[in-house]
Amino acid sequence: MATGTKTQGTQLFKVASATTSVEITNIQGGSPPSPQSDDIEITDLSSTAKEYIQGLRDYGEASFEMNWDPANAVHQALQADYDAGTSREWLIGFS
């Protein structure tokens, strides 16, 4: 049986302040982040085989496709953030 992730109902939010987030509308699809971490070798002279521990986690990138509407106020704010080089925190609401 094939497995997958249900994406219908998934929401994307831009964090506007410590207490406010704004939903990004017209999202058509996307791919979630895929966390990864490097292995750190800790083999020493008493080891009988190579030994590793997990390094720092990199949470990767997520991408989303959307129908862009230049008249939409939320989309205009996204464009303004992009033009200004503003970094934002984001929230993904999985269904």
mmCIF file of C-alpha atoms in Angstrom:
data_model
loop_
_atom_site.group_PDB
_atom_site.id
_atom_site.type_symbol
_atom_site.label_atom_id
_atom_site.label_comp_id
_atom_site.label_asym_id
_atom_site.label_seq_id
_atom_site.Cartn_x
_atom_site.Cartn_y
_atom_site.Cartn_z
ATOM 1 C CA MET A 1 0.000 0.000 0.000
ATOM 2 C CA ALA A 2 1.355 3.425 -0.922
ATOM 3 C CA THR A 3 1.935 5.925 1.848
ATOM 4 C CA GLY A 4 1.892 9.686 1.653
ATOM 5 C CA THR A 5 1.064 12.899 3.418
ATOM 6 C CA LYS A 6 -2.425 14.358 3.271
ATOM 7 C CA THR A 7 -2.021 17.948 2.143
ATOM 8 C CA GLN A 8 -5.634 19.037 1.695
ATOM 9 C CA GLY A 9 -6.416 21.505 4.462
ATOM 10 C CA THR A 10 -2.774 22.483 5.023
ATOM 11 C CA GLN A 11 -2.380 26.174 5.833
ATOM 12 C CA LEU A 12 0.584 28.560 5.632
ATOM 13 C CA PHE A 13 0.904 31.518 7.992
ATOM 14 C CA LYS A 14 3.308 34.459 8.112
ATOM 15 C CA VAL A 15 4.156 35.475 11.687
ATOM 16 C CA ALA A 16 3.453 39.209 11.872
ATOM 17 C CA SER A 17 4.206 39.741 15.574
ATOM 18 C CA ALA A 18 4.617 37.785 18.801
ATOM 19 C CA THR A 19 0.839 37.350 19.033
ATOM 20 C CA THR A 20 -0.366 37.678 15.423
ATOM 21 C CA SER A 21 -0.087 35.535 12.312
ATOM 22 C CA VAL A 22 -1.590 36.062 8.866
ATOM 23 C CA GLU A 23 -2.805 33.195 6.687
ATOM 24 C CA ILE A 24 -1.363 33.129 3.173
ATOM 25 C CA THR A 25 -4.228 32.472 0.779
ATOM 26 C CA ASN A 26 -4.431 30.748 -2.606
ATOM 27 C CA ILE A 27 -1.876 28.041 -1.751
ATOM 28 C CA GLN A 28 -2.023 25.288 -4.387
ATOM 29 C CA GLY A 29 0.529 22.809 -3.068
ATOM 30 C CA GLY A 30 3.967 22.436 -1.624
ATOM 31 C CA SER A 31 6.613 20.251 -0.139
ATOM 32 C CA PRO A 32 7.407 20.104 3.580
ATOM 33 C CA PRO A 33 10.918 20.514 4.963
ATOM 34 C CA SER A 34 13.069 17.420 5.281
ATOM 35 C CA PRO A 35 15.239 17.595 8.405
ATOM 36 C CA GLN A 36 18.767 16.256 8.126
ATOM 37 C CA SER A 37 21.849 16.153 10.294
ATOM 38 C CA ASP A 38 25.479 15.335 9.695
ATOM 39 C CA ASP A 39 27.248 12.471 11.421
ATOM 40 C CA ILE A 40 30.173 13.372 13.645
ATOM 41 C CA GLU A 41 32.840 10.717 13.820
ATOM 42 C CA ILE A 42 33.914 9.903 17.400
ATOM 43 C CA THR A 43 36.107 6.869 16.657
ATOM 44 C CA ASP A 44 39.072 6.618 19.012
ATOM 45 C CA LEU A 45 41.978 4.210 19.417
ATOM 46 C CA SER A 46 39.951 1.816 21.577
ATOM 47 C CA SER A 47 37.136 1.568 19.021
ATOM 48 C CA THR A 48 36.673 -1.710 17.163
ATOM 49 C CA ALA A 49 34.725 -0.009 14.361
ATOM 50 C CA LYS A 50 33.948 3.545 13.300
ATOM 51 C CA GLU A 51 31.629 5.325 15.725
ATOM 52 C CA TYR A 52 29.391 8.322 15.094
ATOM 53 C CA ILE A 53 27.004 10.638 16.911
ATOM 54 C CA GLN A 54 24.309 12.816 15.399
ATOM 55 C CA GLY A 55 25.364 16.393 14.668
ATOM 56 C CA LEU A 56 23.264 19.523 14.660
ATOM 57 C CA ARG A 57 19.954 19.262 12.855
ATOM 58 C CA ASP A 58 19.243 21.329 9.755
ATOM 59 C CA TYR A 59 15.502 21.571 9.314
ATOM 60 C CA GLY A 60 15.778 22.177 5.571
ATOM 61 C CA GLU A 61 13.474 24.207 3.382
ATOM 62 C CA ALA A 62 9.805 24.065 2.543
ATOM 63 C CA SER A 63 8.351 25.334 -0.707
ATOM 64 C CA PHE A 64 4.824 26.262 -1.688
ATOM 65 C CA GLU A 65 3.058 27.045 -4.941
ATOM 66 C CA MET A 66 0.308 29.618 -5.013
ATOM 67 C CA ASN A 67 -1.969 31.501 -7.363
ATOM 68 C CA TRP A 68 -0.534 35.010 -7.132
ATOM 69 C CA ASP A 69 -3.143 37.785 -6.926
ATOM 70 C CA PRO A 70 -1.536 41.257 -7.089
ATOM 71 C CA ALA A 71 -4.787 42.804 -5.784
ATOM 72 C CA ASN A 72 -4.748 40.619 -2.626
ATOM 73 C CA ALA A 73 -3.537 42.596 0.442
ATOM 74 C CA VAL A 74 -1.757 39.542 1.909
ATOM 75 C CA HIS A 75 0.075 38.950 -1.373
ATOM 76 C CA GLN A 76 1.016 42.646 -1.527
ATOM 77 C CA ALA A 77 2.500 42.348 1.984
ATOM 78 C CA LEU A 78 4.508 39.290 0.869
ATOM 79 C CA GLN A 79 5.865 41.295 -2.072
ATOM 80 C CA ALA A 80 6.757 44.195 0.248
ATOM 81 C CA ASP A 81 8.627 41.798 2.579
ATOM 82 C CA TYR A 82 10.473 40.339 -0.403
ATOM 83 C CA ASP A 83 11.382 43.768 -1.813
ATOM 84 C CA ALA A 84 12.638 44.953 1.606
ATOM 85 C CA GLY A 85 14.559 41.730 2.299
ATOM 86 C CA THR A 86 12.528 41.150 5.470
ATOM 87 C CA SER A 87 13.050 37.824 7.238
ATOM 88 C CA ARG A 88 9.949 36.260 8.752
ATOM 89 C CA GLU A 89 9.011 33.263 10.832
ATOM 90 C CA TRP A 90 6.426 30.977 9.257
ATOM 91 C CA LEU A 91 3.912 28.463 10.567
ATOM 92 C CA ILE A 92 2.621 25.453 8.670
ATOM 93 C CA GLY A 93 -0.714 24.040 9.809
ATOM 94 C CA PHE A 94 -0.984 20.429 8.644
ATOM 95 C CA SER A 95 -4.456 18.960 8.363
#
